[in-house]
mmCIF file of C-alpha atoms in Angstrom:
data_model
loop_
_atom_site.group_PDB
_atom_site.id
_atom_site.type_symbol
_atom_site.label_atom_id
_atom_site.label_comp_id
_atom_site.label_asym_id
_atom_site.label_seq_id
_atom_site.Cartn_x
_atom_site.Cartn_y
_atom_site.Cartn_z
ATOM 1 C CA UNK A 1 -18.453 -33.102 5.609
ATOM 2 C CA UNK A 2 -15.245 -34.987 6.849
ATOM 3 C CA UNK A 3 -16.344 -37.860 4.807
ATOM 4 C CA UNK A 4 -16.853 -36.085 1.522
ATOM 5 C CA UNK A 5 -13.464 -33.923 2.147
ATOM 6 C CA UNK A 6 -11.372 -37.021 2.685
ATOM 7 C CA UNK A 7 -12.989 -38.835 -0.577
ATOM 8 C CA UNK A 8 -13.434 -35.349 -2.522
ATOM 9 C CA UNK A 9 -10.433 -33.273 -1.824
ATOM 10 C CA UNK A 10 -7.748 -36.183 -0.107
ATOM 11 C CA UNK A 11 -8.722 -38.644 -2.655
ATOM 12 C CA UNK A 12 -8.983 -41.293 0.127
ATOM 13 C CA UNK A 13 -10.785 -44.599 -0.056
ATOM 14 C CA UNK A 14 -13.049 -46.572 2.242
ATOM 15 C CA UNK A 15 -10.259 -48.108 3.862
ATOM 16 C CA UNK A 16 -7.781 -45.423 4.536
ATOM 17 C CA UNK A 17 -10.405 -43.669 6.076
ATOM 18 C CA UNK A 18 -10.916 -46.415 8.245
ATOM 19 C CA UNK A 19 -7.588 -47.194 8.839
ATOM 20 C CA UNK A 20 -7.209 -43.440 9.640
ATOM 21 C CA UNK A 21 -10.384 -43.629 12.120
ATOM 22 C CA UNK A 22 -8.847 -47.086 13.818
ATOM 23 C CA UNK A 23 -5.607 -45.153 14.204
ATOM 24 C CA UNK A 24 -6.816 -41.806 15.943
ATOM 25 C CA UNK A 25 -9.232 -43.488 18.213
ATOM 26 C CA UNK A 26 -6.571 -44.588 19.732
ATOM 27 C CA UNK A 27 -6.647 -40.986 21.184
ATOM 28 C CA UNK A 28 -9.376 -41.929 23.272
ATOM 29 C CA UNK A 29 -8.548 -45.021 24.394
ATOM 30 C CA UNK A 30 -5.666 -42.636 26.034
ATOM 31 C CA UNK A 31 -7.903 -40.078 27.201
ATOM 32 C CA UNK A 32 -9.618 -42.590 29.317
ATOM 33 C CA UNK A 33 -6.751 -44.187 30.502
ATOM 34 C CA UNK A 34 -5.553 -40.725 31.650
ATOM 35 C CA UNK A 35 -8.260 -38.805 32.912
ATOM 36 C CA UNK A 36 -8.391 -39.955 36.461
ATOM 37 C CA UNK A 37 -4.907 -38.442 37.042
ATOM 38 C CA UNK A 38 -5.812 -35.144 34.650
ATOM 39 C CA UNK A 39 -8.900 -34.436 37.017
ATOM 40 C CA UNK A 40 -6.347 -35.417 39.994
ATOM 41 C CA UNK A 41 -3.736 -32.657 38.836
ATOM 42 C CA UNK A 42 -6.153 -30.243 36.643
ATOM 43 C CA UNK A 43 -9.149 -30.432 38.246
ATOM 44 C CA UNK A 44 -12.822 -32.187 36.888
ATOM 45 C CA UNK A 45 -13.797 -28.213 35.415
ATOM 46 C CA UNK A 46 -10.340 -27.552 33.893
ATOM 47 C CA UNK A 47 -10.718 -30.738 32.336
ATOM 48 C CA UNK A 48 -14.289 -30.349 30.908
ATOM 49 C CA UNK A 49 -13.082 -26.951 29.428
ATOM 50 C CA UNK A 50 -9.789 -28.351 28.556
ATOM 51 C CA UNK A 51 -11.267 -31.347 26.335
ATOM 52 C CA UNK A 52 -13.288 -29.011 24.143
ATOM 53 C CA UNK A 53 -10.405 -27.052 23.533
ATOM 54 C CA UNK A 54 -8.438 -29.809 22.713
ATOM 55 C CA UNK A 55 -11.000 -31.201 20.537
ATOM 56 C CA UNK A 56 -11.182 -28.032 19.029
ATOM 57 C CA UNK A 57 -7.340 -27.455 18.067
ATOM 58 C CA UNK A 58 -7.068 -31.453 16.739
ATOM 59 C CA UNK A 59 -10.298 -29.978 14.227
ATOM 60 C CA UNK A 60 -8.460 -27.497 13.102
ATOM 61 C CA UNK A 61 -5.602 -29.597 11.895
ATOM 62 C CA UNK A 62 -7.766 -31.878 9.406
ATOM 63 C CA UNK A 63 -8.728 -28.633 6.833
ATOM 64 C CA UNK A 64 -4.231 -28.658 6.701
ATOM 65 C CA UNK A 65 -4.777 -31.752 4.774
ATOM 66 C CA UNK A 66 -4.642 -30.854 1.018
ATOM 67 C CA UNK A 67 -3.757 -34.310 -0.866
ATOM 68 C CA UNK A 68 -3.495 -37.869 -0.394
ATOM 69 C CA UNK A 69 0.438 -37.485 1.007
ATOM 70 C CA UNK A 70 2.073 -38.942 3.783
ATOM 71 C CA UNK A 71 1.931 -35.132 5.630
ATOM 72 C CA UNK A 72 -1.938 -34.781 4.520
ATOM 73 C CA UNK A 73 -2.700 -38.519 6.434
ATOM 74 C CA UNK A 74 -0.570 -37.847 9.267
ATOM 75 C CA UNK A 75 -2.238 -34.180 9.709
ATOM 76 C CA UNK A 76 -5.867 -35.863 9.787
ATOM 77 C CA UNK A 77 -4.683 -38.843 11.590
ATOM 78 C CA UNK A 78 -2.942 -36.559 14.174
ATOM 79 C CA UNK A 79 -6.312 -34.029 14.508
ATOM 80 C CA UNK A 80 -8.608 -36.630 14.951
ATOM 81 C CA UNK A 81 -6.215 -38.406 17.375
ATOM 82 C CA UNK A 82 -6.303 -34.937 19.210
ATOM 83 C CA UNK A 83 -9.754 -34.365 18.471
ATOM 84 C CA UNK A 84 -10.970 -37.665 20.073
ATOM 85 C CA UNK A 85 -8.789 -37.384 23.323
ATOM 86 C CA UNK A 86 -9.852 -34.108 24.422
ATOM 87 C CA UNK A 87 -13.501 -35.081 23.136
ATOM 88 C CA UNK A 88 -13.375 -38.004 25.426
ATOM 89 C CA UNK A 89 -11.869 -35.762 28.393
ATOM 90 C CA UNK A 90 -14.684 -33.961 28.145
ATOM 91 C CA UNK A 91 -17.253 -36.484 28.007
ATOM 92 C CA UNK A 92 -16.056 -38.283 30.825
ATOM 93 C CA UNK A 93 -15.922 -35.555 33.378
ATOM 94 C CA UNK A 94 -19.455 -33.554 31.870
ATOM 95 C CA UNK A 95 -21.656 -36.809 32.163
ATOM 96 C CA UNK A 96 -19.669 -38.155 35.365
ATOM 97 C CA UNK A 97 -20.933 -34.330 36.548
ATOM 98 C CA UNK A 98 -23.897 -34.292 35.472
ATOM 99 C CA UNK A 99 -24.908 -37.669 36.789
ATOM 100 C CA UNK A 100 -23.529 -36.801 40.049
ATOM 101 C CA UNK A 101 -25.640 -33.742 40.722
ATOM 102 C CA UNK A 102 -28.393 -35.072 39.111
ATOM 103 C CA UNK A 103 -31.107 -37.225 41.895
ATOM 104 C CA UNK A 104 -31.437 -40.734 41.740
ATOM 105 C CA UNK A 105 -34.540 -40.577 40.757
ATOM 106 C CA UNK A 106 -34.234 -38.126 37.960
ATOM 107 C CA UNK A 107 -31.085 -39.899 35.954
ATOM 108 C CA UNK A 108 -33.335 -41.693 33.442
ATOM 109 C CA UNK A 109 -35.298 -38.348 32.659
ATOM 110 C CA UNK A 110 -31.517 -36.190 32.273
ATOM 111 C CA UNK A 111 -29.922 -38.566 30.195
ATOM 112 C CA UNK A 112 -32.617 -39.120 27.808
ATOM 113 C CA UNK A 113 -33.273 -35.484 28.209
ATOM 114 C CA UNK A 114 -29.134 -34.568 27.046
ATOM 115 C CA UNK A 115 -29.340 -37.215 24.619
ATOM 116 C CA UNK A 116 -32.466 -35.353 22.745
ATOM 117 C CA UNK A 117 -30.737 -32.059 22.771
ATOM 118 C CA UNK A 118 -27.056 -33.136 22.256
ATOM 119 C CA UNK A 119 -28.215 -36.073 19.174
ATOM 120 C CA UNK A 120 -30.998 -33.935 17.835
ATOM 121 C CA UNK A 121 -28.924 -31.293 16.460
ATOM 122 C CA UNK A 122 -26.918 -33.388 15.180
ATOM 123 C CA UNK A 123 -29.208 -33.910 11.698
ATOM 124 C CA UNK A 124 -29.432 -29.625 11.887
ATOM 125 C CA UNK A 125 -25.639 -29.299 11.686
ATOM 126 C CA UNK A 126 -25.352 -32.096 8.721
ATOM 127 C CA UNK A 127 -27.808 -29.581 7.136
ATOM 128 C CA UNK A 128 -25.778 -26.859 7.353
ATOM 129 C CA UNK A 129 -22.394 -28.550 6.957
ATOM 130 C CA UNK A 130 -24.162 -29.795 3.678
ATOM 131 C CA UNK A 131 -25.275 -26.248 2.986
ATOM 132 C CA UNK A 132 -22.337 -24.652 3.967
ATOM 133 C CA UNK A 133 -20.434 -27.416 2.365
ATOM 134 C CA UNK A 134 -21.801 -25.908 -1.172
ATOM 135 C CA UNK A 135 -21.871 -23.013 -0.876
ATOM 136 C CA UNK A 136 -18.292 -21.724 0.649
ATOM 137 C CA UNK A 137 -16.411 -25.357 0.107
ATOM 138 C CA UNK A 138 -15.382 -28.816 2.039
ATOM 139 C CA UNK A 139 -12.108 -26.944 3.728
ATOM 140 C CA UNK A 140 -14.025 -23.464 4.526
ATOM 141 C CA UNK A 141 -16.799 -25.793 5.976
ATOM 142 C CA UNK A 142 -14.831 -27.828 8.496
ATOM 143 C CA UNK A 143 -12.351 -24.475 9.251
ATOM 144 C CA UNK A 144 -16.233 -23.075 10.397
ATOM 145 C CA UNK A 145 -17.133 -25.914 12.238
ATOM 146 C CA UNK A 146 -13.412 -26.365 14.105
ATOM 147 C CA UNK A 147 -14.446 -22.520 15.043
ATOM 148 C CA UNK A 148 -17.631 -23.450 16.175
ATOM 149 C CA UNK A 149 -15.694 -26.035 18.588
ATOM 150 C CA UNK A 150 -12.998 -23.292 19.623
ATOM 151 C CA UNK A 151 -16.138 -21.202 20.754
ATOM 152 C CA UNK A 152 -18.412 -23.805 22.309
ATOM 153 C CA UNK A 153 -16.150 -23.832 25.644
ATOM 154 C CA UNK A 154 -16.851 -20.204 26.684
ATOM 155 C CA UNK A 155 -19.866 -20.703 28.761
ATOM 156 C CA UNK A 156 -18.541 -23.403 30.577
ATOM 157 C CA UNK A 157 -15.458 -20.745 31.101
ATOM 158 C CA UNK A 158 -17.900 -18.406 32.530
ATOM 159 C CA UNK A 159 -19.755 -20.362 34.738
ATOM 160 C CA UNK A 160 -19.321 -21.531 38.101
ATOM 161 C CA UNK A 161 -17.830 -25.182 36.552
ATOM 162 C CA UNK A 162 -14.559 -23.669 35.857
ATOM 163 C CA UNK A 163 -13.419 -23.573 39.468
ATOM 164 C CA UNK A 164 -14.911 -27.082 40.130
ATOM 165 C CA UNK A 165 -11.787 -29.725 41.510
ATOM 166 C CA UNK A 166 -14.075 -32.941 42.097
ATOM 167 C CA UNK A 167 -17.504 -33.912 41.719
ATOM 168 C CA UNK A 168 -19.390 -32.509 44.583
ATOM 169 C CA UNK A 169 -20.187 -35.584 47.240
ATOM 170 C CA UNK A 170 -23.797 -36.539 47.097
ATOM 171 C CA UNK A 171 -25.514 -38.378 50.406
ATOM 172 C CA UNK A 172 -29.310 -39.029 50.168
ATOM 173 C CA UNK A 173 -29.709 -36.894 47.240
ATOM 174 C CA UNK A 174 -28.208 -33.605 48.896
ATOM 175 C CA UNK A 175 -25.060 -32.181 48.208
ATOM 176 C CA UNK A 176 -23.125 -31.999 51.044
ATOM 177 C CA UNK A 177 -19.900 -30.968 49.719
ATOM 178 C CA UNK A 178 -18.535 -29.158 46.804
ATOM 179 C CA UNK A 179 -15.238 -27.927 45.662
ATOM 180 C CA UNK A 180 -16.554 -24.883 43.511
#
């Protein structure tokens, strides 16, 4: 849907939307750079709810565009700049957890496990972005989906996670310490 908005409704081409891409990926490249010292001061849980509410907010700002302007590009630039740092936050500290809790012996089968259940919905919510996409609009479709972000967070705010300050400290596949 972010594809046909920006051709459809911001009138861009091929390579602005590149350009746009190359620009707010930068916002990982940050995140990464960063997130040592934001689990340092924040906390690894913080962090993991944190970056999806980030990612969340910088979603929200792309719908804002309305035109090809200067203020449209630098609203989709800046969400997706925003989007992608707090989506790499998150990633970082979620698989660094999970891999950490997760035995030896059982990595292969969790991250091909994850993979299945994060990737594989990933043709279901084209489907309904496409669906949703004709039925209620491009900008209603992404505002639902930015939503969908804001909301994803609140089990993870609910759950144990939220009070975790480091990865728990694994030694022969027992945890023998944990901040939670």
């Amino acid at each position: 849907v972010y594809i046909l908005y920006a051709v459809r409704r911001l009138n861009l081409d091929a390579a602005a939307i590149g350009v746009i891409f190359g620009i707010a990926s930068i916002g990982g490249l940050l995140a990464a750079v960063l997130n040592t010292r934001l689990v340092k001061r924040l906390g690894m849980g913080t962090c993991i709810i944190g970056g999806m509410l980030v990612s969340a907010v910088g979603s929200l700002f792309i719908p804002l565009a309305s035109d090809s302007s200067a203020l449209s590009i630098g609203l989709v630039i800046a969400g997706w700049f925003i989007a992608t740092l707090g989506g790499t936050v998150y990633n970082i500290n979620q698989v660094s957890y999970r891999q950490t809790i997760t035995p030896h012996h059982l990595l292969g089968r969790m991250n091909a496990s994850m993979r299945f259940i994060v990737w594989g919905t990933i043709p279901i919510g084209a489907l309904i972005g496409g669906f949703l996409g004709g039925l209620v609009g491009l900008r209603a479709t992404l505002v639902v989906g930015a939503l969908g972000i804001l909301l994803a967070p609140l089990w993870v705010y609910f759950s144990p996670i939220r009070w975790l300050r480091e990865p728990p400290v694994i030694v022969d596949e027992v945890v023998v310490e944990s901040s939670l």
